[in-house]
Tab-separated table of C-alpha atoms in Angstrom:
chain	number	residue	atom	x	y	z
A	535	UNK	CA	0.063	0.060	-0.237
A	536	UNK	CA	1.256	3.470	-0.894
A	537	UNK	CA	2.029	5.718	2.097
A	538	UNK	CA	-0.305	8.599	0.547
A	539	UNK	CA	-3.061	7.674	-2.075
A	540	UNK	CA	-5.374	9.723	-3.860
A	541	UNK	CA	-7.905	9.683	-6.356
A	542	UNK	CA	-6.228	10.882	-9.971
A	543	UNK	CA	-9.223	12.087	-11.235
A	544	UNK	CA	-9.463	13.592	-13.564
A	545	UNK	CA	-12.279	16.134	-12.135
A	546	UNK	CA	-13.954	17.861	-14.939
A	547	UNK	CA	-16.783	20.310	-13.621
A	548	UNK	CA	-18.417	23.166	-14.351
A	549	UNK	CA	-17.549	26.591	-13.075
A	550	UNK	CA	-19.503	27.203	-10.016
A	551	UNK	CA	-19.497	23.437	-8.912
A	552	UNK	CA	-18.413	22.050	-5.769
A	553	UNK	CA	-15.791	19.411	-5.756
A	554	UNK	CA	-14.310	17.273	-3.028
A	555	UNK	CA	-10.719	15.884	-3.081
A	556	UNK	CA	-9.665	12.957	-0.454
A	557	UNK	CA	-6.373	11.862	0.486
A	558	UNK	CA	-5.257	8.640	2.662
A	559	UNK	CA	-2.433	8.117	4.398
A	560	UNK	CA	-1.160	5.286	6.170
A	561	UNK	CA	1.304	6.653	8.872
A	562	UNK	CA	-0.987	7.523	11.914
A	563	UNK	CA	1.950	9.156	13.558
A	564	UNK	CA	1.893	11.604	11.071
A	565	UNK	CA	1.063	15.154	12.333
A	566	UNK	CA	1.147	17.657	9.366
A	567	UNK	CA	-0.823	17.802	6.485
A	568	UNK	CA	-0.873	19.893	3.660
A	569	UNK	CA	-2.309	20.741	0.085
A	570	UNK	CA	-0.788	21.880	-2.968
A	571	UNK	CA	-1.542	22.847	-6.423
A	572	UNK	CA	0.899	22.465	-9.326
A	573	UNK	CA	0.046	24.136	-12.178
A	574	UNK	CA	1.030	22.601	-15.862
A	575	UNK	CA	5.192	22.679	-16.060
A	576	UNK	CA	5.308	24.591	-12.803
A	577	UNK	CA	6.414	23.857	-9.204
A	578	UNK	CA	3.991	22.765	-6.253
A	579	UNK	CA	2.770	25.677	-4.266
A	580	UNK	CA	1.194	25.553	-0.988
A	581	UNK	CA	-2.829	25.699	-0.882
A	582	UNK	CA	-2.819	25.783	2.650
A	583	UNK	CA	-2.488	23.582	5.853
A	584	UNK	CA	-4.668	21.232	7.052
A	585	UNK	CA	-5.465	21.509	10.456
A	586	UNK	CA	-6.740	18.997	13.167
A	587	UNK	CA	-9.977	21.147	13.394
A	588	UNK	CA	-10.533	21.716	10.117
A	589	UNK	CA	-10.271	25.220	8.211
A	590	UNK	CA	-10.987	27.264	6.042
A	591	UNK	CA	-9.886	30.254	3.424
A	592	UNK	CA	-12.008	31.693	1.553
A	593	UNK	CA	-13.798	29.212	-0.756
A	594	UNK	CA	-11.761	26.404	0.240
A	595	UNK	CA	-11.837	23.821	3.485
A	596	UNK	CA	-9.733	21.600	4.228
A	597	UNK	CA	-10.321	18.636	6.924
A	598	UNK	CA	-8.479	16.188	8.824
A	599	UNK	CA	-10.156	12.660	9.704
A	600	UNK	CA	-7.307	11.464	11.889
A	601	UNK	CA	-9.484	8.211	12.930
A	602	UNK	CA	-9.823	6.895	9.002
A	603	UNK	CA	-6.365	8.614	8.000
A	604	UNK	CA	-7.276	10.722	5.322
A	605	UNK	CA	-7.536	14.399	4.730
A	606	UNK	CA	-10.101	16.009	2.236
A	607	UNK	CA	-10.178	19.561	0.343
A	608	UNK	CA	-13.274	21.380	-0.807
A	609	UNK	CA	-13.529	23.745	-3.356
A	610	UNK	CA	-16.876	25.805	-3.269
A	611	UNK	CA	-18.223	27.623	-6.469
A	612	UNK	CA	-14.888	26.407	-8.693
A	613	UNK	CA	-13.599	29.046	-10.892
A	614	UNK	CA	-11.834	28.228	-14.395
A	615	UNK	CA	-8.690	29.532	-12.660
A	616	UNK	CA	-9.026	26.499	-10.247
A	617	UNK	CA	-8.063	24.114	-12.951
A	618	UNK	CA	-4.824	22.560	-11.725
A	619	UNK	CA	-3.194	19.400	-10.066
A	620	UNK	CA	-3.477	19.344	-6.609
A	621	UNK	CA	-1.179	17.038	-4.089
A	622	UNK	CA	-1.884	16.133	-0.674
A	623	UNK	CA	1.213	15.704	1.509
A	624	UNK	CA	1.723	14.063	4.614
A	625	UNK	CA	4.598	15.508	5.892
A	626	UNK	CA	5.762	13.209	8.582
A	627	UNK	CA	6.556	10.720	5.391
A	628	UNK	CA	7.714	13.656	3.167
A	629	UNK	CA	5.513	11.827	0.549
A	630	UNK	CA	3.579	13.240	-1.909
A	631	UNK	CA	0.146	12.064	-3.619
A	632	UNK	CA	0.341	11.458	-6.820
A	633	UNK	CA	-2.536	14.385	-7.176
A	634	UNK	CA	-5.704	15.018	-8.510
A	635	UNK	CA	-6.052	17.015	-11.567
A	636	UNK	CA	-9.200	19.258	-11.693
A	637	UNK	CA	-10.428	21.056	-14.965
A	638	UNK	CA	-13.159	23.498	-14.383
A	639	UNK	CA	-15.164	23.968	-17.978
A	640	UNK	CA	-17.146	27.091	-18.518
B	1232	UNK	CA	9.402	35.119	1.512
B	1233	UNK	CA	11.867	31.898	1.134
B	1234	UNK	CA	13.833	31.487	-1.791
B	1235	UNK	CA	14.515	27.946	-3.471
B	1236	UNK	CA	16.776	28.038	-6.241
B	1237	UNK	CA	17.716	25.724	-8.890
B	1238	UNK	CA	20.785	26.148	-10.972
B	1239	UNK	CA	18.846	25.430	-13.947
B	1240	UNK	CA	15.784	25.780	-15.716
B	1241	UNK	CA	16.538	23.200	-18.495
B	1242	UNK	CA	19.087	20.993	-18.820
B	1243	UNK	CA	20.190	18.517	-21.634
B	1244	UNK	CA	22.969	16.177	-20.983
B	1245	UNK	CA	24.422	12.783	-22.710
B	1246	UNK	CA	23.941	9.134	-21.740
B	1247	UNK	CA	27.045	8.288	-19.655
B	1248	UNK	CA	27.693	11.660	-18.189
B	1249	UNK	CA	27.822	12.832	-14.697
B	1250	UNK	CA	25.330	15.664	-13.962
B	1251	UNK	CA	25.096	17.872	-11.065
B	1252	UNK	CA	21.773	19.439	-9.921
B	1253	UNK	CA	22.419	22.240	-7.359
B	1254	UNK	CA	19.778	23.570	-5.058
B	1255	UNK	CA	20.276	26.827	-2.607
B	1256	UNK	CA	17.900	27.681	-0.326
B	1257	UNK	CA	18.044	31.118	1.901
B	1258	UNK	CA	15.946	30.304	4.651
B	1259	UNK	CA	18.450	28.496	6.934
B	1260	UNK	CA	16.225	25.669	6.921
B	1261	UNK	CA	17.442	22.375	7.831
B	1262	UNK	CA	15.635	19.986	5.773
B	1263	UNK	CA	16.214	19.825	2.323
B	1264	UNK	CA	14.841	17.157	-0.479
B	1265	UNK	CA	15.147	16.158	-4.151
B	1266	UNK	CA	12.277	14.936	-6.210
B	1267	UNK	CA	11.426	13.893	-9.451
B	1268	UNK	CA	8.219	14.121	-11.242
B	1269	UNK	CA	7.005	12.314	-14.074
B	1270	UNK	CA	3.572	11.875	-15.629
B	1271	UNK	CA	0.995	9.575	-14.021
B	1272	UNK	CA	3.608	8.837	-11.034
B	1273	UNK	CA	3.441	12.234	-9.033
B	1274	UNK	CA	6.465	13.645	-6.990
B	1275	UNK	CA	8.928	10.713	-5.964
B	1276	UNK	CA	11.499	11.303	-3.083
B	1277	UNK	CA	14.963	10.536	-4.301
B	1278	UNK	CA	17.079	11.496	-1.482
B	1279	UNK	CA	16.795	14.180	1.702
B	1280	UNK	CA	18.957	15.604	4.085
B	1281	UNK	CA	18.189	17.048	7.821
B	1282	UNK	CA	21.412	18.199	8.273
B	1283	UNK	CA	24.945	19.521	6.853
B	1284	UNK	CA	26.610	16.602	5.542
B	1285	UNK	CA	23.561	14.139	6.466
B	1286	UNK	CA	21.638	12.109	3.748
B	1287	UNK	CA	19.030	9.431	3.929
B	1288	UNK	CA	17.314	7.608	1.042
B	1289	UNK	CA	14.145	8.329	-0.075
B	1290	UNK	CA	11.948	5.664	-2.146
B	1291	UNK	CA	14.076	5.893	-5.583
B	1292	UNK	CA	17.538	6.320	-4.862
B	1293	UNK	CA	19.715	4.032	-7.498
B	1294	UNK	CA	21.732	6.281	-9.832
B	1295	UNK	CA	21.561	9.109	-7.929
B	1296	UNK	CA	24.052	10.462	-4.610
B	1297	UNK	CA	23.635	14.088	-2.934
B	1298	UNK	CA	25.868	16.323	-1.272
B	1299	UNK	CA	25.221	18.528	1.635
B	1300	UNK	CA	28.460	20.436	2.581
B	1301	UNK	CA	26.823	23.604	3.540
B	1302	UNK	CA	23.440	24.173	5.104
B	1303	UNK	CA	21.927	26.298	2.388
B	1304	UNK	CA	22.732	23.925	-0.225
B	1305	UNK	CA	22.005	19.959	-1.609
B	1306	UNK	CA	23.450	18.865	-4.873
B	1307	UNK	CA	21.857	15.736	-6.658
B	1308	UNK	CA	24.310	14.325	-8.852
B	1309	UNK	CA	23.621	11.822	-11.446
B	1310	UNK	CA	26.446	9.115	-11.442
B	1311	UNK	CA	26.293	7.852	-15.224
B	1312	UNK	CA	23.205	9.591	-16.747
B	1313	UNK	CA	20.918	7.251	-18.562
B	1314	UNK	CA	17.839	8.117	-20.688
B	1315	UNK	CA	15.401	6.622	-17.654
B	1316	UNK	CA	16.757	9.846	-15.854
B	1317	UNK	CA	15.038	12.098	-18.392
B	1318	UNK	CA	12.735	14.088	-15.590
B	1319	UNK	CA	11.600	17.190	-13.938
B	1320	UNK	CA	13.752	17.350	-10.883
B	1321	UNK	CA	12.425	19.489	-7.974
B	1322	UNK	CA	14.151	20.466	-4.714
B	1323	UNK	CA	12.617	21.611	-1.558
B	1324	UNK	CA	13.666	22.663	1.656
B	1325	UNK	CA	11.565	23.156	4.861
B	1326	UNK	CA	12.130	23.891	8.680
B	1327	UNK	CA	10.094	21.108	10.489
B	1328	UNK	CA	6.742	21.317	11.001
B	1329	UNK	CA	6.451	23.414	8.166
B	1330	UNK	CA	5.427	22.995	4.857
B	1331	UNK	CA	8.117	22.638	2.106
B	1332	UNK	CA	9.073	24.995	-0.443
B	1333	UNK	CA	10.125	24.227	-3.812
B	1334	UNK	CA	12.089	25.436	-6.644
B	1335	UNK	CA	11.066	26.035	-10.256
B	1336	UNK	CA	12.472	22.921	-11.009
B	1337	UNK	CA	15.103	21.660	-13.491
B	1338	UNK	CA	13.600	19.583	-16.394
B	1339	UNK	CA	17.020	17.634	-17.281
B	1340	UNK	CA	16.494	15.235	-20.605
B	1341	UNK	CA	19.392	12.657	-21.419
B	1342	UNK	CA	20.292	12.202	-24.994
């Protein structure tokens, strides 16, 4: 079993849709979790940290479920500019998920 | 802002050559990482380092070595480049438990 697993997608959604990604991890001792965004042919950039109590940043909500060992990212009111690959990382392992590709269409 | 600088954006080398990829960070981070990224495979960890002169193998260290003689610099070395090492190479640094910051990446082609 991979240490960090993501649904690779692709997710194709219309503008304004709500979309959610999950990321499961195997190391129960992991302490820090992050979501990154990567645009085509660019480096990953930090989107948001994931806190135990869940956290929100505008249209983006990140949650952590320790019991089931997964983190999630919810994007509300999708914009065309949200089209990218979203990567989760479990920092205790320094491993990234393979990424979930999102395409938002007009 | 954290700055992670990779020495080259694009690099073309020939099989059998010894290739050096350099990475420098300016935030006095202890931890530095080298990944490669290939379509459909995501980011795979090659080597990482927690301190000067310290290195640990990641998931795919074969064919690579690293050097960390100074805290700010982490070098990836392809001892004898092969075509299957054609890839995007990404360097990152962090001070745990903060998130990693990435360089712009080096697109390496081995002919």
